[in-house]
Amino acid sequence: MSSLEFDDIQGIVLSGYGELPHAAFLMLHFGEPAAARDWVGAMAHRVATGAEGRPVRDEGRLQLAFSWPGLAHLELSWQALKGFSREFREGLAGSPRRSRVLGDSEESAPSGWHWGRPEAPAIHALLMVYGATPRSLQALVARQRETLEAAGIRVLETLESQPLPGAKEHFGFRDGISQPKLAGVSNSKDPRHRVAAGEFVLGYPNERGQYTARPLVSPIEDPHSLLPEVAGGEARDLGRNGSYLVFRQLSQDVHGFWSWLDGQAPGSEARRALAAKMVGRWPDGTPLVGSAEGETGDAQANAFGYHHEDPEGLKCPLGAHVRRTNPRDMLPPKPGSEDSLAINRRHRLLRRGRAYGPPLAESLAPDDLLAAGDDGVERGLLFLCVNADISRQFEFVQQTWVNNANFAGLHADTDPLIGPRGAGRETFTVPDAPLRRRHHGLPRFVRVRGGAYFFLPGRRALRYLAEPPPGLTTPASAPAAPATLLPDTWWLRAGRLFNRAVQQGIVLSRRCTTLRNGLDRLVQKPATEALQAMIRRRRQRLGIDADLAIAEERILPEEAEVTRRITERMSAFLLRTYRHGTAERAGNTKTYGLLEAEFEVLALPQALRCGLFAAPGRYHAWVRFGGPGPRVTPDIRNNGVLSLGVKVTGVPGETLLDDEAHTQDFSAISAPTFTTPDVYENAKLQRLIGAGMPVWYFLNPFDSHYRDMLLQALYAKAHGSPFETDYWSCVPYLFGEGRAIKYRFVPLLAGRSPVPLPAPDDYLREAMQRTLGSAEEVVFEMRIQCQEDPVTMPIEDASVIWTSPEVPVATLRIPAQAFVTPERERLARELTINPWHALPDHRPLGNQNRARREIYYETSRVRQRINGEAHFIPDTQAWRRRREDAHAGRGRAGRAP
Ligand code: HEM
């Protein structure tokens, strides 16, 4: 896994292309996405990788990188988009906080940049063109412009770079000397420079032996298997062999630099020496630590540290540019130690910068640069660096070292060469014996003129970008990374074993149904009442929700974020579990049967008449009986809580969700309290389901849910038939303005079906078939309870059973019918029961209901997309037509457009 795939890694990661000293950087804005993708596909073959040999004669090199808006424009799936690091997604100029920490303020503020301004047309991609001579470069660029134009891609900005004599930068110092050496590429053994490849190339172990976060996608989002597999096939790696590229155009005030030095240290030698102290190397590159007196010609010398050689900075000042940007062995807590070096290795940068603009003086000699005066010409460094983690590497170096006025115990010094200035940040301290020297009033010599963060994909990833699969997820449902990539630690494995043992125990106990039924008769009611009394007393003691009016909701802090996390986890589960087949629901998964029914609204007292219940009437309805999920298991193995979903059709009036019209859904489970009291707890449970140990949610001694567990246990059991249990709404709904209710569906059929032993996998469905096959009608009565007190009958806590009297409002009649047919099965999969398919008068209330709006909507979309099915709008006419079509052999008619 760890030998580098040179033929997939773009060449610039592995080499600075020093043999191609001319370069042009084209900032691109895509037009039509399909045309842009075709162009990317063609570029996948032209972009040079690390496997290509040295360029011959006029041969050039092309490299291609993308910004996050660019990847989104190419219609990359949301799962992949979300997997990129936050800094990259936000962009270099993406937030005031980022600008502040990077020191991009005042003259360097993004609002004044030449390119990359937040309000300017987005830069989607960066095309880097490298050539041996100005002519070959121009020819290459001209060819690229033609293909870009043909693909409808605009070039927003072209930045050109010419080499400066002696490999120097504009202040007159040799640049590009010290670079980290990649393990697997270089055979350097020097612990100061040898750095794990994963620090610069995604998909390889980093300095901690871990993988730096990278974009992963589910296998079903890579149908052509273009990307490498990870985690035993559970995910595909879009990041592998890619990296992040930081690009900043840094303008250098060369005249300002040398004239300030002239004011501080008159005389050619003193000026030069002070400038060298600011950089940390002499103009020819000789390190000050090696030779404090002057140049030795050993420009490439790099095998030095600071702690042993120069602990006080007498040779190379503590705050010098190279000492800040790569402190080597001087980092606390134990300078000079192996640990110090190890910390430093996690903040290295692979610099790939190039100079732009003509030199102020051709020779770049300090005296000539001073003598040249101010020519007002723009020049500087196109600072480019490659790193796997922009935040830990580039941003850390810039914020914590370059811009930090207290670096290495200093007080008011930022990086003397490139740092920002301002009150208390304008000093350069030169340690000396017996007394240090302080230079005050340091001006800013380097200003930011533009910049962006890019992703530099591997070649296979480039091909993937050219043909993204149909997006299965949306911004709300896309999981950032497949949840299976949890570390497989011993405690997780032990947790799963424990979980399995408990579940086995529960399954075994289910076989003793006679005993259980007897116990229920004795214990269920008093135990529920005792637990509920405890919960109510606590709520009364603490006055929880006492400030709320009847039917009033309270939006909880962070609710939207928690909901998003649950949605992501559930879609991650779907993407992973059903990658080879037909996706089922993420919850309430197993369908025992989808039945046609009649929903009859009863004549109600005037005060209760509203919405669907405004007048007596009969409606066609679909009724789904289901099991808990998240997987389809033999009935005896499920957790014993059944669910009921009712979709009343042909309802006059608009529903709250606009994907359906004229439907009113009801959903309920065979327990009076919900598994989790609110969304926060639900998010915890979902996390543990993802980790394969939901039992821990209830039993964790540090965050226990014993009461919820006992309440669930009192009702969770091996049912004989889905027709013989009560179904509670658990969470409240509006019932006309200012009235909140909970409801219950009560079977009018007495419980009489035994649990067969041994139990067939689908014995619940068989029990339903037996009942409906014998021409018997099954009837449920729907009863409501009104909220009378916000504390003891809360809206936001689903673990509390309301105690108000029940009023019958409707009957649900399920006639005898044959329901085990392929059409019904398909319809059951396509139908979406969502409590938000509701008239405004019956609006769902409470945090779990609010969350369900997004969770159900998004996860059913993911399921439908995996299955290639459109949302089915279940009006009865359409269903009948479809059934007739199916019988007439006309296939998949009746699907929603
Ligand atoms: C116009 C702006 C800049 C100039 C003129 C400049 C100049 C130099 C020079 C002359 C060297 C010494 C030669 C070498 O080791 O390669 C150097 C080293 C270095 N610079 Fe810069 N630099 C600039 C911006 C930056 C920025 C923005 C960063 C990062 C935030 C940076 C990070 C480094 C690093 C990591 C080294 C190597 C230090 C070492 O390993 O010893 N430089 N720079």
Short mmCIF file of C-alpha atoms in Angstrom, two decimals, residues 316-668:
data_model
loop_
_atom_site.label_atom_id
_atom_site.label_comp_id
_atom_site.label_asym_id
_atom_site.label_seq_id
_atom_site.Cartn_x
_atom_site.Cartn_y
_atom_site.Cartn_z
CA CYS A 316 20.69 32.79 12.98
CA PRO A 317 18.16 34.98 14.83
CA LEU A 318 15.31 33.08 16.49
CA GLY A 319 12.78 34.93 14.36
CA ALA A 320 14.55 34.68 10.98
CA HIS A 321 12.38 33.60 8.05
CA VAL A 322 13.87 30.11 7.62
CA ARG A 323 13.97 29.49 11.37
CA ARG A 324 10.26 30.28 11.67
CA THR A 325 9.07 28.45 8.61
CA ASN A 326 11.03 25.33 9.53
CA PRO A 327 12.13 25.42 13.18
CA ARG A 328 13.72 21.97 12.81
CA ASP A 329 14.73 20.80 16.32
CA MET A 330 13.95 23.93 18.33
CA LEU A 331 10.28 23.23 19.09
CA PRO A 332 9.11 22.84 22.68
CA PRO A 333 8.50 20.98 24.92
CA LYS A 334 11.89 19.27 24.49
CA PRO A 335 14.00 21.21 21.99
CA GLY A 336 16.81 19.15 20.50
CA SER A 337 14.94 15.88 20.98
CA GLU A 338 13.58 13.37 18.49
CA ASP A 339 10.08 14.47 19.59
CA SER A 340 10.83 18.04 18.63
CA LEU A 341 11.80 16.93 15.14
CA ALA A 342 8.74 14.71 14.93
CA ILE A 343 6.42 17.61 15.75
CA ASN A 344 8.15 19.74 13.15
CA ARG A 345 7.78 17.08 10.47
CA ARG A 346 4.00 17.44 10.73
CA HIS A 347 4.21 21.03 9.56
CA ARG A 348 6.40 20.79 6.49
CA LEU A 349 5.61 22.26 3.11
CA LEU A 350 6.74 21.21 -0.35
CA ARG A 351 7.43 24.57 -1.95
CA ARG A 352 6.86 24.85 -5.68
CA GLY A 353 6.89 28.65 -6.02
CA ARG A 354 8.12 30.67 -8.97
CA ALA A 355 9.15 34.31 -9.30
CA TYR A 356 7.13 36.74 -11.40
CA GLY A 357 8.00 40.15 -12.79
CA PRO A 358 11.41 41.42 -13.90
CA PRO A 359 14.22 41.78 -11.35
CA LEU A 360 14.76 45.29 -10.00
CA ALA A 361 18.43 44.92 -10.90
CA GLU A 362 19.60 42.25 -13.32
CA SER A 363 22.44 41.07 -11.06
CA LEU A 364 20.16 40.82 -7.98
CA ALA A 365 23.19 41.90 -5.95
CA PRO A 366 22.12 43.81 -2.81
CA ASP A 367 24.05 46.99 -3.68
CA ASP A 368 22.59 47.05 -7.20
CA LEU A 369 19.07 46.47 -5.87
CA LEU A 370 19.48 49.43 -3.51
CA ALA A 371 20.95 51.61 -6.19
CA ALA A 372 18.14 50.85 -8.66
CA GLY A 373 15.62 52.94 -6.71
CA ASP A 374 11.87 52.39 -6.99
CA ASP A 375 10.76 51.49 -10.51
CA GLY A 376 7.12 50.96 -9.47
CA VAL A 377 7.00 47.60 -11.29
CA GLU A 378 4.96 44.73 -9.84
CA ARG A 379 7.12 41.70 -8.97
CA GLY A 380 7.20 38.94 -6.45
CA LEU A 381 6.71 35.29 -5.75
CA LEU A 382 3.96 33.01 -7.00
CA PHE A 383 4.01 31.04 -3.78
CA LEU A 384 2.86 27.49 -4.40
CA CYS A 385 3.04 24.74 -1.87
CA VAL A 386 1.86 21.15 -1.82
CA ASN A 387 0.54 19.65 1.41
CA ALA A 388 -1.92 16.95 2.44
CA ASP A 389 -3.53 19.01 5.18
CA ILE A 390 -3.76 22.74 4.46
CA SER A 391 -4.82 23.51 7.99
CA ARG A 392 -2.08 21.59 9.77
CA GLN A 393 0.63 22.51 7.29
CA PHE A 394 0.36 25.78 5.33
CA GLU A 395 -2.13 27.56 7.61
CA PHE A 396 -0.34 26.45 10.74
CA VAL A 397 3.04 27.67 9.48
CA GLN A 398 1.56 30.98 8.39
CA GLN A 399 -0.47 31.59 11.54
CA THR A 400 1.55 30.05 14.36
CA TRP A 401 5.05 30.72 13.15
CA VAL A 402 5.19 33.41 10.43
CA ASN A 403 2.57 35.77 11.86
CA ASN A 404 3.09 35.05 15.54
CA ALA A 405 4.58 38.04 17.41
CA ASN A 406 5.54 35.76 20.30
CA PHE A 407 7.29 33.08 18.29
CA ALA A 408 10.24 31.52 20.19
CA GLY A 409 9.78 33.81 23.18
CA LEU A 410 9.91 37.02 21.14
CA HIS A 411 7.55 39.87 21.93
CA ALA A 412 6.68 42.01 18.98
CA ASP A 413 8.30 40.27 16.03
CA THR A 414 6.54 38.68 13.08
CA ASP A 415 8.49 37.10 10.20
CA PRO A 416 10.88 39.94 9.24
CA LEU A 417 10.77 39.05 5.56
CA ILE A 418 7.15 38.18 4.86
CA GLY A 419 5.16 38.81 8.07
CA PRO A 420 2.26 41.22 8.47
CA ARG A 421 2.83 44.30 10.61
CA GLY A 422 0.78 46.52 12.89
CA ALA A 423 0.93 47.81 16.44
CA GLY A 424 3.20 45.54 18.51
CA ARG A 425 4.34 43.60 15.45
CA GLU A 426 6.99 45.82 13.90
CA THR A 427 10.20 44.72 15.55
CA PHE A 428 13.05 42.53 14.41
CA THR A 429 15.21 41.22 17.22
CA VAL A 430 18.80 40.17 16.57
CA PRO A 431 20.21 38.26 19.56
CA ASP A 432 23.77 39.33 20.31
CA ALA A 433 26.20 39.29 23.23
CA PRO A 434 26.20 41.05 25.56
CA LEU A 435 23.01 42.76 24.36
CA ARG A 436 20.48 41.92 21.69
CA ARG A 437 19.64 44.53 19.02
CA ARG A 438 16.14 45.52 18.22
CA HIS A 439 15.13 47.06 14.92
CA HIS A 440 11.85 48.92 15.20
CA GLY A 441 9.37 50.21 12.66
CA LEU A 442 9.73 47.27 10.30
CA PRO A 443 7.53 47.91 7.23
CA ARG A 444 5.57 45.20 5.43
CA PHE A 445 7.67 44.04 2.47
CA VAL A 446 5.37 41.34 1.11
CA ARG A 447 1.69 41.81 0.25
CA VAL A 448 -0.88 39.35 -0.99
CA ARG A 449 -2.31 40.11 -4.44
CA GLY A 450 -4.40 37.02 -5.02
CA GLY A 451 -4.75 33.38 -4.12
CA ALA A 452 -6.78 30.21 -3.96
CA TYR A 453 -6.71 26.68 -2.61
CA PHE A 454 -6.68 23.85 -5.12
CA PHE A 455 -6.92 20.08 -5.18
CA LEU A 456 -4.36 18.36 -7.35
CA PRO A 457 -5.94 15.01 -8.23
CA GLY A 458 -4.18 11.84 -9.25
CA ARG A 459 -4.63 10.79 -12.87
CA ARG A 460 -7.29 8.16 -12.11
CA ALA A 461 -9.20 10.72 -10.07
CA LEU A 462 -9.02 13.06 -13.08
CA ARG A 463 -10.73 10.41 -15.18
CA TYR A 464 -13.34 10.00 -12.47
CA LEU A 465 -13.99 13.75 -12.50
CA ALA A 466 -14.59 13.53 -16.22
CA GLU A 467 -17.44 11.06 -15.82
CA PRO A 468 -19.12 11.44 -12.46
CA PRO A 469 -21.93 8.93 -11.80
CA PRO A 470 -25.47 10.24 -11.30
CA GLY A 471 -25.43 11.90 -7.87
CA LEU A 472 -27.14 9.71 -5.30
CA THR A 473 -26.92 12.19 -2.49
CA THR A 474 -27.73 15.85 -1.92
CA PRO A 475 -25.97 18.44 0.26
CA ALA A 476 -28.19 17.36 3.15
CA SER A 477 -27.86 13.61 2.81
CA ALA A 478 -24.29 13.15 1.62
CA PRO A 479 -22.14 11.54 4.30
CA ALA A 480 -18.67 13.05 4.44
CA ALA A 481 -17.02 9.65 4.42
CA PRO A 482 -18.36 6.14 4.62
CA ALA A 483 -19.05 5.47 8.26
CA THR A 484 -17.33 2.10 8.10
CA LEU A 485 -13.98 3.78 8.20
CA LEU A 486 -14.14 3.82 11.98
CA PRO A 487 -10.86 2.59 13.42
CA ASP A 488 -11.19 -1.10 14.18
CA THR A 489 -10.01 -0.92 17.77
CA TRP A 490 -10.16 -3.72 20.34
CA TRP A 491 -12.85 -1.93 22.31
CA LEU A 492 -15.05 -1.58 19.22
CA ARG A 493 -14.65 -5.27 18.50
CA ALA A 494 -15.42 -6.11 22.13
CA GLY A 495 -18.43 -3.77 22.02
CA ARG A 496 -19.80 -5.52 18.96
CA LEU A 497 -19.38 -8.93 20.58
CA PHE A 498 -21.20 -7.72 23.68
CA ASN A 499 -23.92 -6.25 21.49
CA ARG A 500 -24.36 -9.53 19.68
CA ALA A 501 -24.52 -11.47 22.93
CA VAL A 502 -27.27 -9.23 24.33
CA GLN A 503 -29.27 -9.41 21.13
CA GLN A 504 -28.96 -13.20 21.06
CA GLY A 505 -30.24 -13.25 24.64
CA ILE A 506 -33.24 -11.16 23.62
CA VAL A 507 -33.97 -13.43 20.67
CA LEU A 508 -33.82 -16.51 22.90
CA SER A 509 -36.16 -14.92 25.42
CA ARG A 510 -38.63 -14.31 22.58
CA ARG A 511 -39.19 -18.04 22.25
CA CYS A 512 -40.92 -18.06 25.62
CA THR A 513 -44.03 -16.25 24.41
CA THR A 514 -46.49 -17.82 26.83
CA LEU A 515 -44.41 -16.72 29.76
CA ARG A 516 -43.95 -13.28 28.24
CA ASN A 517 -47.66 -12.79 27.58
CA GLY A 518 -48.44 -13.77 31.12
CA LEU A 519 -45.82 -11.38 32.45
CA ASP A 520 -47.16 -8.58 30.26
CA ARG A 521 -50.59 -8.96 31.77
CA LEU A 522 -49.13 -8.68 35.24
CA VAL A 523 -46.29 -6.20 34.82
CA GLN A 524 -46.66 -4.04 31.70
CA LYS A 525 -49.21 -1.56 33.00
CA PRO A 526 -47.91 -0.99 36.56
CA ALA A 527 -44.28 -0.90 35.45
CA THR A 528 -45.03 1.61 32.70
CA GLU A 529 -46.97 3.74 35.14
CA ALA A 530 -44.17 3.64 37.72
CA LEU A 531 -41.51 4.63 35.18
CA GLN A 532 -43.70 7.37 33.76
CA ALA A 533 -44.46 8.72 37.24
CA MET A 534 -40.70 9.01 37.83
CA ILE A 535 -40.22 10.88 34.55
CA ARG A 536 -43.18 13.17 35.23
CA ARG A 537 -42.04 13.94 38.77
CA ARG A 538 -38.61 14.91 37.53
CA ARG A 539 -40.06 17.19 34.87
CA GLN A 540 -42.35 18.81 37.45
CA ARG A 541 -39.53 19.24 39.94
CA LEU A 542 -37.34 20.97 37.36
CA GLY A 543 -40.25 22.81 35.73
CA ILE A 544 -39.15 21.56 32.29
CA ASP A 545 -41.14 23.29 29.51
CA ALA A 546 -43.27 25.14 32.07
CA ASP A 547 -42.78 28.31 30.04
CA LEU A 548 -44.39 26.80 26.94
CA ALA A 549 -48.03 27.23 26.00
CA ILE A 550 -50.17 24.32 24.84
CA ALA A 551 -49.08 23.16 21.36
CA GLU A 552 -46.05 25.45 21.53
CA GLU A 553 -42.74 24.07 20.26
CA ARG A 554 -39.20 24.91 21.31
CA ILE A 555 -36.45 24.82 18.69
CA LEU A 556 -33.43 23.25 20.36
CA PRO A 557 -29.91 24.62 19.94
CA GLU A 558 -27.91 22.91 17.17
CA GLU A 559 -31.02 20.99 16.13
CA ALA A 560 -30.42 21.53 12.41
CA GLU A 561 -26.82 20.34 12.67
CA VAL A 562 -27.79 17.24 14.63
CA THR A 563 -30.50 16.46 12.08
CA ARG A 564 -27.98 16.81 9.29
CA ARG A 565 -25.65 14.38 11.04
CA ILE A 566 -28.41 11.78 11.47
CA THR A 567 -29.39 12.16 7.80
CA GLU A 568 -25.78 11.73 6.72
CA ARG A 569 -25.33 8.63 8.83
CA MET A 570 -28.47 7.04 7.53
CA SER A 571 -27.57 7.69 3.91
CA ALA A 572 -24.04 6.42 4.57
CA PHE A 573 -25.65 3.26 5.83
CA LEU A 574 -27.82 2.96 2.68
CA LEU A 575 -24.92 3.65 0.33
CA ARG A 576 -22.81 1.06 2.05
CA THR A 577 -25.35 -1.65 2.71
CA TYR A 578 -27.13 -1.63 -0.62
CA ARG A 579 -24.24 -1.05 -2.94
CA HIS A 580 -24.84 -4.38 -4.65
CA GLY A 581 -28.59 -4.47 -4.69
CA THR A 582 -31.93 -2.92 -4.09
CA ALA A 583 -32.02 -0.41 -1.30
CA GLU A 584 -34.54 -0.71 1.49
CA ARG A 585 -35.61 1.95 3.96
CA ALA A 586 -32.99 3.21 6.40
CA GLY A 587 -35.38 2.64 9.29
CA ASN A 588 -38.66 0.70 9.68
CA THR A 589 -37.03 -1.46 7.10
CA LYS A 590 -38.81 -4.74 6.64
CA THR A 591 -42.23 -4.59 5.02
CA TYR A 592 -44.58 -7.28 6.29
CA GLY A 593 -47.25 -6.07 3.95
CA LEU A 594 -48.62 -3.09 2.11
CA LEU A 595 -52.39 -3.19 2.17
CA GLU A 596 -55.25 -1.30 0.63
CA ALA A 597 -57.63 0.06 3.23
CA GLU A 598 -60.45 2.44 3.91
CA PHE A 599 -59.98 5.29 6.34
CA GLU A 600 -63.31 6.40 7.74
CA VAL A 601 -63.48 9.73 9.56
CA LEU A 602 -66.08 9.63 12.32
CA ALA A 603 -68.50 12.42 13.19
CA LEU A 604 -66.64 14.45 15.79
CA PRO A 605 -67.74 17.06 18.30
CA GLN A 606 -67.62 20.53 16.74
CA ALA A 607 -64.54 21.57 18.71
CA LEU A 608 -62.44 18.75 17.25
CA ARG A 609 -63.44 19.20 13.60
CA CYS A 610 -60.46 20.25 11.55
CA GLY A 611 -58.34 19.23 8.54
CA LEU A 612 -59.01 15.68 7.46
CA PHE A 613 -61.41 15.33 10.37
CA ALA A 614 -63.55 18.35 9.46
CA ALA A 615 -66.42 16.18 8.32
CA PRO A 616 -67.22 12.46 8.35
CA GLY A 617 -66.07 10.72 5.17
CA ARG A 618 -64.37 7.70 3.66
CA TYR A 619 -60.97 7.73 1.96
CA HIS A 620 -58.83 5.23 0.19
CA ALA A 621 -55.64 4.50 2.15
CA TRP A 622 -52.46 2.48 1.96
CA VAL A 623 -51.34 0.79 5.13
CA ARG A 624 -47.82 -0.48 5.56
CA PHE A 625 -46.92 -2.82 8.39
CA GLY A 626 -43.19 -2.87 8.93
CA GLY A 627 -40.39 -3.93 11.22
CA PRO A 628 -37.73 -1.85 12.86
CA GLY A 629 -34.58 -2.21 10.76
CA PRO A 630 -32.06 -1.03 9.88
CA ARG A 631 -31.69 -4.41 8.15
CA VAL A 632 -34.16 -6.94 6.85
CA THR A 633 -33.87 -9.87 9.25
CA PRO A 634 -35.93 -12.97 10.06
CA ASP A 635 -38.95 -11.69 12.00
CA ILE A 636 -37.98 -13.41 15.24
CA ARG A 637 -34.65 -11.58 15.27
CA ASN A 638 -36.00 -8.05 15.04
CA ASN A 639 -36.11 -5.90 18.12
CA GLY A 640 -39.79 -6.53 18.68
CA VAL A 641 -41.18 -3.10 17.87
CA LEU A 642 -43.46 -3.05 14.83
CA SER A 643 -44.52 -0.02 12.86
CA LEU A 644 -47.60 1.16 11.07
CA GLY A 645 -47.68 3.70 8.25
CA VAL A 646 -50.97 4.96 6.89
CA LYS A 647 -51.23 7.05 3.76
CA VAL A 648 -54.71 8.44 3.26
CA THR A 649 -55.16 9.51 -0.36
CA GLY A 650 -57.54 11.86 -2.14
CA VAL A 651 -57.45 14.28 0.77
CA PRO A 652 -58.65 17.77 -0.19
CA GLY A 653 -56.17 20.58 0.52
CA GLU A 654 -52.41 21.13 0.20
CA THR A 655 -49.88 19.01 2.08
CA LEU A 656 -46.87 20.52 3.84
CA LEU A 657 -44.31 18.72 1.64
CA ASP A 658 -44.53 19.60 -1.99
CA ASP A 659 -43.43 16.22 -3.37
CA GLU A 660 -46.97 14.92 -2.87
CA ALA A 661 -50.43 16.36 -2.99
CA HIS A 662 -53.67 15.27 -1.39
CA THR A 663 -52.15 12.75 0.98
CA GLN A 664 -52.22 12.62 4.75
CA ASP A 665 -49.78 10.21 6.38
CA PHE A 666 -49.85 8.77 9.89
CA SER A 667 -47.05 6.77 11.40
CA ALA A 668 -46.90 4.90 14.65
#
